[in-house]
PDB file of C-alpha atoms in Angstrom:
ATOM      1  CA  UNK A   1     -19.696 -31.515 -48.764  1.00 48.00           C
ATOM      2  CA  UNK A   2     -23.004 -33.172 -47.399  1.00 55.00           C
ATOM      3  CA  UNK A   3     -22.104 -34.986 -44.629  1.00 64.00           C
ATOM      4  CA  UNK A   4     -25.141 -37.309 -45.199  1.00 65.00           C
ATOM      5  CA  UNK A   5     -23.661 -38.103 -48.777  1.00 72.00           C
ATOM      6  CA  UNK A   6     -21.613 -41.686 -47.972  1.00 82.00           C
ATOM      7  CA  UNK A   7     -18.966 -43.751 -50.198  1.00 88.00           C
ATOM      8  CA  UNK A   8     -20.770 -45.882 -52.577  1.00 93.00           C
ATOM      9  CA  UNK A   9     -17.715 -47.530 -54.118  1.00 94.00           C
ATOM     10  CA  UNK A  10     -15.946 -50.731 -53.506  1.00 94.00           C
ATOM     11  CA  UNK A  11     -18.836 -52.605 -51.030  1.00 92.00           C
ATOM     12  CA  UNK A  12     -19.624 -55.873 -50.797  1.00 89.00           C
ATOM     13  CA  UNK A  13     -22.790 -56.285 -52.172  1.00 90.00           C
ATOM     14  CA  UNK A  14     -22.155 -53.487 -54.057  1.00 92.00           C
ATOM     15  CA  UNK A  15     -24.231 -49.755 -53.957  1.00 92.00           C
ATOM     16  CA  UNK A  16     -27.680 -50.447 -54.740  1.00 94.00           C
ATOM     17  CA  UNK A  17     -29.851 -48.125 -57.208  1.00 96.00           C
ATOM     18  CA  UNK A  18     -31.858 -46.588 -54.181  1.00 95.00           C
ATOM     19  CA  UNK A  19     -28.089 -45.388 -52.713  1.00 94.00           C
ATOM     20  CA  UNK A  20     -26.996 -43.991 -55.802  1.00 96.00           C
ATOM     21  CA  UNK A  21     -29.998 -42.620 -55.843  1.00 96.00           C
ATOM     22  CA  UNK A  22     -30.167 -41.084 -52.402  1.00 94.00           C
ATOM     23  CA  UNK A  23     -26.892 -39.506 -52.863  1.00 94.00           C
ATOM     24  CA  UNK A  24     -27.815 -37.634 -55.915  1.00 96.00           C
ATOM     25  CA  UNK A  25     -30.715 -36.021 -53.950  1.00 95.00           C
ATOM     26  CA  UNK A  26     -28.525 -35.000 -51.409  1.00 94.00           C
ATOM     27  CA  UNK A  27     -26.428 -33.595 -53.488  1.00 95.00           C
ATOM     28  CA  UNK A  28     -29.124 -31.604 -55.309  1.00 96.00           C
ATOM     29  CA  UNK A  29     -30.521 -30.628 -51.951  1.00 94.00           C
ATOM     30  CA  UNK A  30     -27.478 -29.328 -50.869  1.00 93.00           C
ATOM     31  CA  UNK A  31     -27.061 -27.233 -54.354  1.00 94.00           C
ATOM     32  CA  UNK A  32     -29.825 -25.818 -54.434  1.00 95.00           C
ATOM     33  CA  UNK A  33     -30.517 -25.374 -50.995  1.00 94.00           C
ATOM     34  CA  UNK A  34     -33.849 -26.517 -51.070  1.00 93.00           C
ATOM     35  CA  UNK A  35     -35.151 -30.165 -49.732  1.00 91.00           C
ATOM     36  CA  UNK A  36     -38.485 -29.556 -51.424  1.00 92.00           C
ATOM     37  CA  UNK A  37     -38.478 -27.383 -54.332  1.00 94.00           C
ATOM     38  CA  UNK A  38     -42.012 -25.183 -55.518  1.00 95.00           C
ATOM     39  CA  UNK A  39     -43.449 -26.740 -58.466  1.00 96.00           C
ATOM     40  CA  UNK A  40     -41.876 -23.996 -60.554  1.00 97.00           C
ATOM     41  CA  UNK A  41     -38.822 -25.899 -59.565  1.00 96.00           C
ATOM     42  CA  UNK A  42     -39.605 -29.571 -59.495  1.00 97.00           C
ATOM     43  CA  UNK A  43     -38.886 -30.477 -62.872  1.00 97.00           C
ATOM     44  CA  UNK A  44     -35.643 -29.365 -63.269  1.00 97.00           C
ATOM     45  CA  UNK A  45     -34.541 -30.667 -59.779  1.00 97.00           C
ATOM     46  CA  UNK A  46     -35.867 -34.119 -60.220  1.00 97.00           C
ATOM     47  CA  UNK A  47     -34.082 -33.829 -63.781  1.00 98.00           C
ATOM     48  CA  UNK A  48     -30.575 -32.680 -62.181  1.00 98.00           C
ATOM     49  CA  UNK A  49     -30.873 -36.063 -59.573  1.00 97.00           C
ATOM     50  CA  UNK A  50     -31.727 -38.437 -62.451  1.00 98.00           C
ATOM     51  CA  UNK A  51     -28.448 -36.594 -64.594  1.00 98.00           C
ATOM     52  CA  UNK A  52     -26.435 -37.223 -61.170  1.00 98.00           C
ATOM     53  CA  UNK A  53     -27.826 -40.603 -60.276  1.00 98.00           C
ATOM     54  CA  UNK A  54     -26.826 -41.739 -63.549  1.00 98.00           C
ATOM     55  CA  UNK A  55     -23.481 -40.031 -63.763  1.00 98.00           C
ATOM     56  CA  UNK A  56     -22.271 -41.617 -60.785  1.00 97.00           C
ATOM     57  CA  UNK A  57     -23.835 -44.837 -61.514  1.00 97.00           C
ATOM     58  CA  UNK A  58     -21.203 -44.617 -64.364  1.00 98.00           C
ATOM     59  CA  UNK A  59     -18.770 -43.397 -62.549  1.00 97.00           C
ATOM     60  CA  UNK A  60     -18.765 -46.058 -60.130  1.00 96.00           C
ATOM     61  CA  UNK A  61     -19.781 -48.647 -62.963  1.00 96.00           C
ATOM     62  CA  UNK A  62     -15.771 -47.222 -64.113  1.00 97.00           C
ATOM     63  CA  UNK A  63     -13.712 -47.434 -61.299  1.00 96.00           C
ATOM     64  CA  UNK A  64     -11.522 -50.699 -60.360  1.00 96.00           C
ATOM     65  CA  UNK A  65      -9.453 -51.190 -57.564  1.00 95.00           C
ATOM     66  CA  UNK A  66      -7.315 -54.210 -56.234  1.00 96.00           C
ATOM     67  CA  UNK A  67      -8.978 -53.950 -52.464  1.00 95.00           C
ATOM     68  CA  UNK A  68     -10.422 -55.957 -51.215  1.00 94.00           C
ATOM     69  CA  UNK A  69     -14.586 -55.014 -50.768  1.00 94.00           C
ATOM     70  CA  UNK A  70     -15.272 -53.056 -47.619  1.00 93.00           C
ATOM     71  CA  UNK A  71     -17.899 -54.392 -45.412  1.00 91.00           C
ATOM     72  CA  UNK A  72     -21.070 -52.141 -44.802  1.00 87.00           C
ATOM     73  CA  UNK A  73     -21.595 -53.458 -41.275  1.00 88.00           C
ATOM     74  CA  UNK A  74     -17.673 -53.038 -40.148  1.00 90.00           C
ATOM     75  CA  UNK A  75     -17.808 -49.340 -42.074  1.00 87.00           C
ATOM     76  CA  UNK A  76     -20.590 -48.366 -40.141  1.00 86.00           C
ATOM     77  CA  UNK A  77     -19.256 -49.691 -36.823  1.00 91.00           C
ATOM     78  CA  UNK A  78     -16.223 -47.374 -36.874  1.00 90.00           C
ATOM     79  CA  UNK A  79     -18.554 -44.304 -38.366  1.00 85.00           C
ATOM     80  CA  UNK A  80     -20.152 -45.149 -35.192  1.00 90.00           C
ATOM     81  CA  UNK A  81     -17.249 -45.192 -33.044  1.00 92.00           C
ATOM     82  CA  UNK A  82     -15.794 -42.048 -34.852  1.00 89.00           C
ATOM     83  CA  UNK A  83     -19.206 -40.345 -33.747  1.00 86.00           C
ATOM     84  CA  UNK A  84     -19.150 -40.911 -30.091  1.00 90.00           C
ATOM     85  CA  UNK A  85     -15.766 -40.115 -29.895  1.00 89.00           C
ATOM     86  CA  UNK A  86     -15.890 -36.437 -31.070  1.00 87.00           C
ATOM     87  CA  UNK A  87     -19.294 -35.974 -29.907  1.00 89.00           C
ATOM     88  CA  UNK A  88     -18.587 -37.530 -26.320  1.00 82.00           C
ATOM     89  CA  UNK A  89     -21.481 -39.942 -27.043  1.00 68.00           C
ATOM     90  CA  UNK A  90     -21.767 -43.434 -26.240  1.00 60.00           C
ATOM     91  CA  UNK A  91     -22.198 -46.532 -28.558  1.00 53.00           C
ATOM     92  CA  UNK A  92     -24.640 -48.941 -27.147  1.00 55.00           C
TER      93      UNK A  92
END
Protein backbone atom coordinates (compact mmCIF):
# COMPACT_ATOMS: atom_id res chain seq x y z
CA UNK A 1 0.00 0.00 0.00
CA UNK A 2 1.41 3.64 -0.59
CA UNK A 3 2.75 4.65 2.40
CA UNK A 4 2.13 8.33 1.39
CA UNK A 5 -1.70 7.43 1.03
CA UNK A 6 -3.12 8.66 4.79
CA UNK A 7 -6.67 8.02 6.59
CA UNK A 8 -9.11 10.49 5.40
CA UNK A 9 -12.00 9.36 7.58
CA UNK A 10 -13.35 10.49 10.84
CA UNK A 11 -11.20 14.13 11.20
CA UNK A 12 -12.18 17.03 12.62
CA UNK A 13 -12.63 19.34 10.06
CA UNK A 14 -13.23 16.67 7.98
CA UNK A 15 -10.96 15.47 4.57
CA UNK A 16 -10.95 18.24 2.28
CA UNK A 17 -11.45 17.78 -1.69
CA UNK A 18 -7.63 18.46 -2.37
CA UNK A 19 -6.93 15.18 0.20
CA UNK A 20 -9.29 13.04 -1.40
CA UNK A 21 -7.89 14.14 -4.17
CA UNK A 22 -4.23 13.59 -3.43
CA UNK A 23 -4.88 10.15 -2.37
CA UNK A 24 -6.44 9.07 -5.54
CA UNK A 25 -3.24 10.18 -7.39
CA UNK A 26 -1.25 8.25 -5.24
CA UNK A 27 -3.03 5.54 -5.66
CA UNK A 28 -2.97 5.76 -9.47
CA UNK A 29 0.73 6.45 -9.27
CA UNK A 30 1.34 3.56 -7.43
CA UNK A 31 -0.87 1.35 -10.06
CA UNK A 32 0.45 2.24 -12.73
CA UNK A 33 3.79 2.83 -11.72
CA UNK A 34 4.19 5.94 -13.33
CA UNK A 35 4.15 9.60 -11.50
CA UNK A 36 3.90 11.26 -14.89
CA UNK A 37 2.34 9.35 -17.55
CA UNK A 38 3.27 10.08 -21.71
CA UNK A 39 0.48 11.81 -23.27
CA UNK A 40 -0.59 8.51 -24.79
CA UNK A 41 -1.42 7.87 -21.21
CA UNK A 42 -2.71 11.04 -19.65
CA UNK A 43 -6.20 10.76 -20.35
CA UNK A 44 -6.99 7.68 -19.01
CA UNK A 45 -4.86 8.28 -15.82
CA UNK A 46 -6.34 11.60 -14.99
CA UNK A 47 -9.78 9.71 -15.74
CA UNK A 48 -8.91 6.67 -13.26
CA UNK A 49 -8.04 9.61 -10.27
CA UNK A 50 -11.28 11.53 -10.95
CA UNK A 51 -13.26 7.68 -10.87
CA UNK A 52 -11.17 7.17 -7.47
CA UNK A 53 -11.45 10.65 -6.07
CA UNK A 54 -15.03 10.36 -6.40
CA UNK A 55 -15.43 6.80 -5.24
CA UNK A 56 -13.90 7.47 -2.06
CA UNK A 57 -15.46 10.75 -1.67
CA UNK A 58 -18.56 8.41 -1.47
CA UNK A 59 -17.17 6.09 0.37
CA UNK A 60 -16.23 8.28 3.07
CA UNK A 61 -19.48 10.47 2.42
CA UNK A 62 -21.00 6.54 3.72
CA UNK A 63 -19.26 5.62 6.61
CA UNK A 64 -20.48 6.55 10.35
CA UNK A 65 -18.88 5.82 13.39
CA UNK A 66 -19.64 6.66 17.15
CA UNK A 67 -15.82 8.09 17.78
CA UNK A 68 -15.19 10.68 18.57
CA UNK A 69 -13.22 12.94 15.50
CA UNK A 70 -9.48 12.41 15.52
CA UNK A 71 -7.42 15.46 15.62
CA UNK A 72 -5.03 16.12 12.56
CA UNK A 73 -2.41 17.87 14.70
CA UNK A 74 -2.38 15.00 17.64
CA UNK A 75 -2.42 12.22 14.53
CA UNK A 76 0.45 13.69 13.10
CA UNK A 77 2.35 14.12 16.37
CA UNK A 78 2.43 10.37 17.07
CA UNK A 79 3.13 9.61 13.07
CA UNK A 80 5.95 11.72 14.06
CA UNK A 81 6.94 10.01 17.08
CA UNK A 82 6.32 6.54 15.39
CA UNK A 83 8.97 7.82 12.73
CA UNK A 84 11.85 8.65 14.90
CA UNK A 85 11.39 5.76 16.80
CA UNK A 86 11.99 3.09 14.09
CA UNK A 87 14.16 5.26 12.15
CA UNK A 88 16.37 6.32 15.27
CA UNK A 89 15.54 9.95 14.33
CA UNK A 90 14.82 12.73 16.49
CA UNK A 91 11.63 14.95 16.78
CA UNK A 92 12.51 18.52 17.20
Amino acid sequence: MCRSVKTLFNFDPPATSEEVHAAALQYVRKISGSTHPSQANQEAFDAAVAAIAAATQELLDGLVTTAPPKNREVEAAKAKARAAERFGTETS
